[in-house]
Coordinates of C-alpha atoms in Angstrom, one line a residue:
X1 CA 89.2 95.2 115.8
X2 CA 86.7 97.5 117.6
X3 CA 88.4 100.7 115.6
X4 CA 87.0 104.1 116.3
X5 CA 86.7 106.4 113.8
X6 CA 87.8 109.4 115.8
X7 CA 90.8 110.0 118.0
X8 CA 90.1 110.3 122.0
X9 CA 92.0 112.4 123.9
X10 CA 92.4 109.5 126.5
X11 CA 92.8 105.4 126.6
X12 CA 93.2 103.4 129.6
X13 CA 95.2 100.0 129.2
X14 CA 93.4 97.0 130.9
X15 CA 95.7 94.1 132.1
X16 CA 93.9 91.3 134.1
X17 CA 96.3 88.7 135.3
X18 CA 96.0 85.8 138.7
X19 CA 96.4 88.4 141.1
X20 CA 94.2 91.5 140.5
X21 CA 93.5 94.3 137.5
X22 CA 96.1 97.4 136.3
X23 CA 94.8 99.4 135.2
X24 CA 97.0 102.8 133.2
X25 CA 95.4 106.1 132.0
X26 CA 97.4 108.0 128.5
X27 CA 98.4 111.4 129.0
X28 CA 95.9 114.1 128.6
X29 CA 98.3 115.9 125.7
X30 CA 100.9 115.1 123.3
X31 CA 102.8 117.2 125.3
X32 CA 103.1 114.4 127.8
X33 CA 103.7 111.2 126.0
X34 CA 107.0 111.1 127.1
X35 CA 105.4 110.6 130.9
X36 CA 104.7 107.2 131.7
X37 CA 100.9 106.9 132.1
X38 CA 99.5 107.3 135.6
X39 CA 98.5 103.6 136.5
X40 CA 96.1 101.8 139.0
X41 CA 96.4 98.3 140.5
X42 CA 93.8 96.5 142.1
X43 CA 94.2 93.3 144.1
X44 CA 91.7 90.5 143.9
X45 CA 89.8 90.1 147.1
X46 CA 88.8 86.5 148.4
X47 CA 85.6 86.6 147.3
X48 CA 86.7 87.8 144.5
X49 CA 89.2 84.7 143.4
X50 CA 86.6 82.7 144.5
X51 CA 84.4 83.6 142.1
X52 CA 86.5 83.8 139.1
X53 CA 85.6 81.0 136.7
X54 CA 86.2 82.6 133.5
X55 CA 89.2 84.7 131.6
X56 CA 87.5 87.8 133.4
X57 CA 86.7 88.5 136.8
X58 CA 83.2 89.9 137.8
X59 CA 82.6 93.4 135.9
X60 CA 82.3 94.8 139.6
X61 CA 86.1 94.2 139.9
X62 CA 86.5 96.5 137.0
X63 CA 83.7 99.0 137.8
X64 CA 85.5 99.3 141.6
X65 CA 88.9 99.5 139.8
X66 CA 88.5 102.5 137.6
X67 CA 86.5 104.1 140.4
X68 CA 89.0 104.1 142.9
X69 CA 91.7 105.0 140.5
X70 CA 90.0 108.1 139.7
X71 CA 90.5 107.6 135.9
X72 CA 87.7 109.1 133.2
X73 CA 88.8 107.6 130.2
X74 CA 86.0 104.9 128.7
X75 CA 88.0 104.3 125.9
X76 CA 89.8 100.8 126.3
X77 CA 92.4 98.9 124.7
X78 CA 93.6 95.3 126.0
X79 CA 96.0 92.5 125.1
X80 CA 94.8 89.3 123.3
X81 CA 96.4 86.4 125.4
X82 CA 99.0 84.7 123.2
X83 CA 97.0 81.1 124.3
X84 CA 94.2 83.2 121.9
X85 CA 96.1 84.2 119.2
X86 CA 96.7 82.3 115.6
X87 CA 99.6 83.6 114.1
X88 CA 100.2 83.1 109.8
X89 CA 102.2 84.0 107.1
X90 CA 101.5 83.6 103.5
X91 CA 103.2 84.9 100.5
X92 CA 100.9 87.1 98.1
X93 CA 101.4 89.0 94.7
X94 CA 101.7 92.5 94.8
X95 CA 99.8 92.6 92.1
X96 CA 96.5 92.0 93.8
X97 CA 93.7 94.8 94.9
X98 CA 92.8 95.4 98.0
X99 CA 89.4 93.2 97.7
X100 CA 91.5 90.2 95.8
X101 CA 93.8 90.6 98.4
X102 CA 91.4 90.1 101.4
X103 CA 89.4 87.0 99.7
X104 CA 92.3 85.0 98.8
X105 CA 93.8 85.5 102.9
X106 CA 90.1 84.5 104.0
X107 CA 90.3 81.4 101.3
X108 CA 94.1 80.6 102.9
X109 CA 92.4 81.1 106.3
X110 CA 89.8 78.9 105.7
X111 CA 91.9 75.4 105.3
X112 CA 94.7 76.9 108.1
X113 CA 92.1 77.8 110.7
X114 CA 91.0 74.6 113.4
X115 CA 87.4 76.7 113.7
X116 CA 85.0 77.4 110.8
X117 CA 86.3 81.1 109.4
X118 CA 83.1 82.7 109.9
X119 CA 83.6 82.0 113.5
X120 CA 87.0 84.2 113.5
X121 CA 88.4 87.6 113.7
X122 CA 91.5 88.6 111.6
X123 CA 93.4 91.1 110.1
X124 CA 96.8 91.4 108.4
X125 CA 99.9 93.2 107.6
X126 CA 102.2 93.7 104.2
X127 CA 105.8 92.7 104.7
X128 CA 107.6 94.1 101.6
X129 CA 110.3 91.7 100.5
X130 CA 113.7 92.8 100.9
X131 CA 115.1 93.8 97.5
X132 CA 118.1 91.3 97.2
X133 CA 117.0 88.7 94.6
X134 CA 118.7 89.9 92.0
X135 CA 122.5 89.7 93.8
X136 CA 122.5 86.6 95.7
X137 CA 124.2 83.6 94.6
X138 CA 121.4 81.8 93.3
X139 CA 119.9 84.8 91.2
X140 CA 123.0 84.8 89.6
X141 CA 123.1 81.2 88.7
X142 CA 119.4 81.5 87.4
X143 CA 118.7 82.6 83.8
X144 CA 118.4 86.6 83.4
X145 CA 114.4 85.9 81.8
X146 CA 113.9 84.3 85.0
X147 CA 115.4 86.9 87.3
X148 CA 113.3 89.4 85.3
X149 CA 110.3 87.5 85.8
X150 CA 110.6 87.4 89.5
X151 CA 111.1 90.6 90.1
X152 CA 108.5 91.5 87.5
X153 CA 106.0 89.9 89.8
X154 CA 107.9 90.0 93.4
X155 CA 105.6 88.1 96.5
X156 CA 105.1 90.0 99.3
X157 CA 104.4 88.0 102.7
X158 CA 101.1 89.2 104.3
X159 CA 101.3 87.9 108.5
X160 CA 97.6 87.4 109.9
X161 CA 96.2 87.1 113.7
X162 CA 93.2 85.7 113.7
X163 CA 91.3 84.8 117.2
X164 CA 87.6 83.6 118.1
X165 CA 85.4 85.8 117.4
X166 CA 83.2 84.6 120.7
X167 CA 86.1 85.7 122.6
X168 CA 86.5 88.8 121.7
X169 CA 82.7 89.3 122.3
X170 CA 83.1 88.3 125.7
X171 CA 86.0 90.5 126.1
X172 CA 83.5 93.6 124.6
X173 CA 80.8 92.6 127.1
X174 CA 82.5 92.5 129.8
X175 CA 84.2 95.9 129.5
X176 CA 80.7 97.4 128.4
X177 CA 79.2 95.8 132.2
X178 CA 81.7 97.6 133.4
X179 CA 80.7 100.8 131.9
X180 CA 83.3 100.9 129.2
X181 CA 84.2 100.6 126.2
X182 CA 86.6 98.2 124.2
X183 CA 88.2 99.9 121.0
X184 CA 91.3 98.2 120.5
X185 CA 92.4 94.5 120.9
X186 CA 96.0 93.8 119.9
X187 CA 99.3 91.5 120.4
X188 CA 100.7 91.3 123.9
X189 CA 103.8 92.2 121.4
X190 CA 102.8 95.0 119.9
X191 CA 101.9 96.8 122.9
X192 CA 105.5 96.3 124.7
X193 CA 107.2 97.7 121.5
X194 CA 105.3 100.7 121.7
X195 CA 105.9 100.8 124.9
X196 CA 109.8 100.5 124.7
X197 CA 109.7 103.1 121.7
X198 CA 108.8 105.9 124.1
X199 CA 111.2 104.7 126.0
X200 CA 114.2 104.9 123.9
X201 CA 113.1 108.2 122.3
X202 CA 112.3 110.2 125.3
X203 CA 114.2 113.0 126.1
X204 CA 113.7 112.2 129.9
X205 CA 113.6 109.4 132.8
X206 CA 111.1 107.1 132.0
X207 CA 109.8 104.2 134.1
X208 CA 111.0 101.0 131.8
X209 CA 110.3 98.7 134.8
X210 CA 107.4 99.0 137.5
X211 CA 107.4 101.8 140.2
X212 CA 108.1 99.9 143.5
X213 CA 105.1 100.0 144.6
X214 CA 103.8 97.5 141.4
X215 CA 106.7 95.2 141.4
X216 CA 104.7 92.8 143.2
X217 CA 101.5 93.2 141.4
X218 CA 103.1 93.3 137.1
X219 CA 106.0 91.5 136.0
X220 CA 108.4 94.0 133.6
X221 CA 107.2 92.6 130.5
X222 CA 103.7 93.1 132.2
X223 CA 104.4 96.8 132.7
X224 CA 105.4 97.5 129.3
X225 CA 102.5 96.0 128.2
X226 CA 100.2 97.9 130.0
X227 CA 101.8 101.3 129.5
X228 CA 101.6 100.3 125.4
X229 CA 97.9 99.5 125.6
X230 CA 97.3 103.2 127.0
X231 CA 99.3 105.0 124.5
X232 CA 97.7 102.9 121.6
X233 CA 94.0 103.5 121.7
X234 CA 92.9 105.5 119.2
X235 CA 96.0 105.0 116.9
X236 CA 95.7 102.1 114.1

């Protein structure tokens, strides 16, 4: 969603939560991914709980944010909240194109959906079936033209997220009133595990929890988050 066709050289992470906006810029080089991002965190003032009605604060909040952090990256990637997020599964033929493939998920879609498909975002991941049909109990008990046929014909599982498409709108304008712009919108999920990748591979001490002066502000899980959202944008 919101893909660029070219890779910037730096992404800034966007998490808004009840207390303020953190905000975490990507390294300028590969050179430096295993660095934790530098990171900003704004507190909501009273006015400006006050006058939060919606999923976003006022674009000022952001605006004020990035200006006081200091941070020049316009690229931005955010989390989609899980309370937003549809989550399928449905087994497919690997036998399909890529076009066959993406009208029969939209024609699955359609009856799983609670909102009219046109009115949705989506995209999906293959899950290649593990290759042990032919060596469990049952394939053995079934008839060798059938084991053939199955794996003649294996099903792969394709997993979908799907969300409102109004949402994510309202997610692009507000990050474009702020002077920004939104590239990326994935799992809470996926952002964490890329997160805790760098983690475990780095060569040196990495922050896995918040520096001290966020542990009040983000939550662990929060931080991991937020440091995964500025390492993704710009990568599929």
């Amino acid at each position: 969603m919101f893909r660029q066709r070219h890779r910037q050289s730096l992404g800034l992470g966007i998490i808004v939560n009840q207390r303020g906006i953190a905000l975490a810029q990507s390294n300028q080089s590969d050179a430096h991914q295993q660095a934790h991002p530098a990171w900003h965190w704004q507190a909501y003032s009273v006015r400006d709980l006050a006058c939060r009605q919606t999923d976003w604060p006022d674009p000022h909040c952001l605006r004020w944010a990035r200006q006081r952090s200091g941070f020049v990256a316009a690229s931005v990637a955010m989390a989609l909240p899980p309370a937003q997020l549809l989550r399928f599964t449905f087994p497919v033929h690997t036998g399909m194109g890529p076009k066959q493939l993406q009208a029969h998920l939209q024609a699955l879609l359609t009856s799983a959906l609670p909102w009219p498909v046109s009115e949705a975002l989506w995209d999906y991941q293959l899950i290649e079936p593990q290759a042990e049909m032919a060596t469990t109990t049952l394939a053995a008990n079934r008839p060798a033209w059938l084991n053939a046929a199955l794996q003649a014909q294996p099903s792969w599982q394709a997993e979908v997220l799907a969300i409102r498409k109004a949402w994510a709108q309202a997610c692009e304008q507000w990050c474009r009133q702020a002077g920004l712009r939104l590239v990326k919108l994935e799992p809470e999920w996926q952002a964490s595990m890329r997160w805790q990748t760098v983690v475990q591979n780095s060569s040196v001490a990495v922050l896995q929890e918040p520096p001290c002066e966020a542990a009040d502000a983000l939550t662990n899980s929060e931080w991991a988050v937020l440091c995964g959202l500025a390492l993704g944008v710009g990568k599929p």
